Coordinates of C-alpha atoms in Angstrom, one line a residue:
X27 CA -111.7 34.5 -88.6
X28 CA -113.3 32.2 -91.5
X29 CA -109.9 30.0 -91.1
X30 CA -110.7 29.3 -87.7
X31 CA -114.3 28.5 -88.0
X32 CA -113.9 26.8 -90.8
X33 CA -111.6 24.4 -88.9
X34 CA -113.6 24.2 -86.3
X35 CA -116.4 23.2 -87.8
X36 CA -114.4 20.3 -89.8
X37 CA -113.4 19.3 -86.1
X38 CA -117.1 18.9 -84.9
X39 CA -117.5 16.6 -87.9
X40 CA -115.0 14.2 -86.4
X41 CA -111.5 15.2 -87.8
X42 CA -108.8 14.0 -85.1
X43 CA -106.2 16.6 -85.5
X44 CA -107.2 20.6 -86.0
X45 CA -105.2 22.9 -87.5
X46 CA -105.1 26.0 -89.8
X47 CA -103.0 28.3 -91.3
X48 CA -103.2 32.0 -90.5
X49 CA -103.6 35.3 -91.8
X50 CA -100.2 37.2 -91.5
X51 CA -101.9 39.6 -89.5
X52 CA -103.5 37.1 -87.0
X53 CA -102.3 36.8 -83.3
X54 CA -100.7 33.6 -83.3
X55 CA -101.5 31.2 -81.4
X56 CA -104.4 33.2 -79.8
X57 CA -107.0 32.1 -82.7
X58 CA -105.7 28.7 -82.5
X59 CA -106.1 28.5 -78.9
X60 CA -110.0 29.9 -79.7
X61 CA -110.1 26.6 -81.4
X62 CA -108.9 24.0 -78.8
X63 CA -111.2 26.3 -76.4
X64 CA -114.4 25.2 -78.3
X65 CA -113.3 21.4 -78.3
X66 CA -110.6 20.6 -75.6
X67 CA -111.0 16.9 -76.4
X68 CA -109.2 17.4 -79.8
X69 CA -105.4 17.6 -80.7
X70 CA -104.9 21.4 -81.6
X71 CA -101.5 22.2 -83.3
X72 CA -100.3 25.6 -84.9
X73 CA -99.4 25.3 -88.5
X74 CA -96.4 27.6 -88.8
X75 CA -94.1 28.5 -92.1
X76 CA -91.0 29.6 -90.5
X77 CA -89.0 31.5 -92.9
X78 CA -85.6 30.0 -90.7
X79 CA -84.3 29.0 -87.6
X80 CA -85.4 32.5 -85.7
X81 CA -89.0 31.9 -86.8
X82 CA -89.2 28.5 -85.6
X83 CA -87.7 29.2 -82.7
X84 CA -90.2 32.3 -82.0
X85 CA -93.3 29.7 -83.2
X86 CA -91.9 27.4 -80.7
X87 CA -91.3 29.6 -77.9
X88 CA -95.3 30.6 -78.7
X89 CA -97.1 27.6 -78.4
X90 CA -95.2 26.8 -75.0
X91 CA -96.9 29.4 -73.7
X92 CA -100.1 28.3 -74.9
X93 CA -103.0 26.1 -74.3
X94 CA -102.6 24.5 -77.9
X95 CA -101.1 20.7 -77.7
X96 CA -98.1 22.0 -80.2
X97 CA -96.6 22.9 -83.5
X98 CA -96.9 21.6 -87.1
X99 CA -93.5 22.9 -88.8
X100 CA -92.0 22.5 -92.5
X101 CA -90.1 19.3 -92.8
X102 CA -86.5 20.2 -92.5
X103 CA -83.5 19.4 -90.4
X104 CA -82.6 23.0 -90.6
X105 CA -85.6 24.1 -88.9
X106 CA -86.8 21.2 -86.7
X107 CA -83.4 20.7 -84.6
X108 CA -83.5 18.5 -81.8
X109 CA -82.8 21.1 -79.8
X110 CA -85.9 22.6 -80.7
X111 CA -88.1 19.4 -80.2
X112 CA -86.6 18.8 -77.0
X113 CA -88.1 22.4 -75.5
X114 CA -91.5 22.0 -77.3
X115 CA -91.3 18.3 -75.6
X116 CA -90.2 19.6 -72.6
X117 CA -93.2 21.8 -72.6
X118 CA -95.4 19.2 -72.9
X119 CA -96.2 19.8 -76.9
X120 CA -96.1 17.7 -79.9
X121 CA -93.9 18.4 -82.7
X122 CA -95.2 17.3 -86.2
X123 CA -93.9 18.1 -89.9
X124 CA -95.2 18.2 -93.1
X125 CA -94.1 18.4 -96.6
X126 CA -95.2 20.5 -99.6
X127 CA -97.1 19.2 -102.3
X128 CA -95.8 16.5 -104.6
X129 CA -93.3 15.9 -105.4
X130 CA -92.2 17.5 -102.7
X131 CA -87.9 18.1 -102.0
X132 CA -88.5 17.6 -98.3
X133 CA -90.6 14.2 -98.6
X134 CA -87.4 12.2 -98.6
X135 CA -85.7 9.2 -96.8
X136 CA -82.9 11.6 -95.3
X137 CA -85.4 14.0 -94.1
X138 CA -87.6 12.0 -92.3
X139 CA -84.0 10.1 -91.0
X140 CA -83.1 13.6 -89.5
X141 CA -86.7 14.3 -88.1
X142 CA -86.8 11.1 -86.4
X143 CA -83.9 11.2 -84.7
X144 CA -84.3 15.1 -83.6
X145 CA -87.8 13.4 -82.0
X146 CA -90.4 14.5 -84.1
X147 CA -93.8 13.1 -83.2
X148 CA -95.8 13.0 -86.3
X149 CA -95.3 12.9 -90.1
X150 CA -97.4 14.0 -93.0
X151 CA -95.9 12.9 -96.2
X152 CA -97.0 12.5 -99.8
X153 CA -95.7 8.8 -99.8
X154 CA -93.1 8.5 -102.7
X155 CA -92.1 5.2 -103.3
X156 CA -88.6 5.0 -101.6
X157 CA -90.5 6.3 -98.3
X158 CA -92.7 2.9 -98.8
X159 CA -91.9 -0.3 -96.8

């Protein structure tokens, strides 16, 4: 529970976008839906690590049956498919991505080609140089 109210608090101190990452043992997203319950003006997405497609695909089916606004997932074409951004979009949810720390393998122009075009609404990257216009 520190995760979440950690989070929280950083959201009542004017962050724009709330997320976390939780405890294996956490209900997911019930403690991330605690959070967009105590500010429903700010963006709440689950931060998931999907181990492959089947865990994505569970994390997906999850937060379309939830009051959060969507799902933060690794940055890779082999787990964000566009079929999997077209349900979370048809369930009204934002997809976003994010890379690991730099240099990161997945903070690349091909990736982010591939996430684009699967629809991917947001990006968090570390901003190598070839990403840079």
């Amino acid at each position: 529970m520190d995760l979440v109210l950690s989070a929280a608090r950083g959201a009542r101190r004017g962050h724009r976008r709330i997320s976390t990452i939780l405890p294996p043992e956490a209900t997911i997203p019930t403690q991330v839906e605690e959070l967009k319950r105590r500010d429903s003006t700010q963006p709440c997405l689950h931060v998931a690590e999907p181990r492959n497609l089947e865990d994505a695909w569970a994390a997906a089916r999850a937060v379309a049956n939830s009051d959060v606004d969507g799902v933060d997932l690794p940055a890779s074409p082999e787990l964000v498919t566009p079929e999997l951004v077209r349900y979370l979009h048809d369930h009204d949810k934002r997809v976003a991505v994010w890379v690991w720390r730099a240099p990161a393998l997945n903070d690349t122009p091909a990736v982010w080609d591939a996430l684009s075009k699967a629809g991917v609404d947001a990006f968090t990257s570390n901003l190598p140089p070839e990403l840079i216009l």
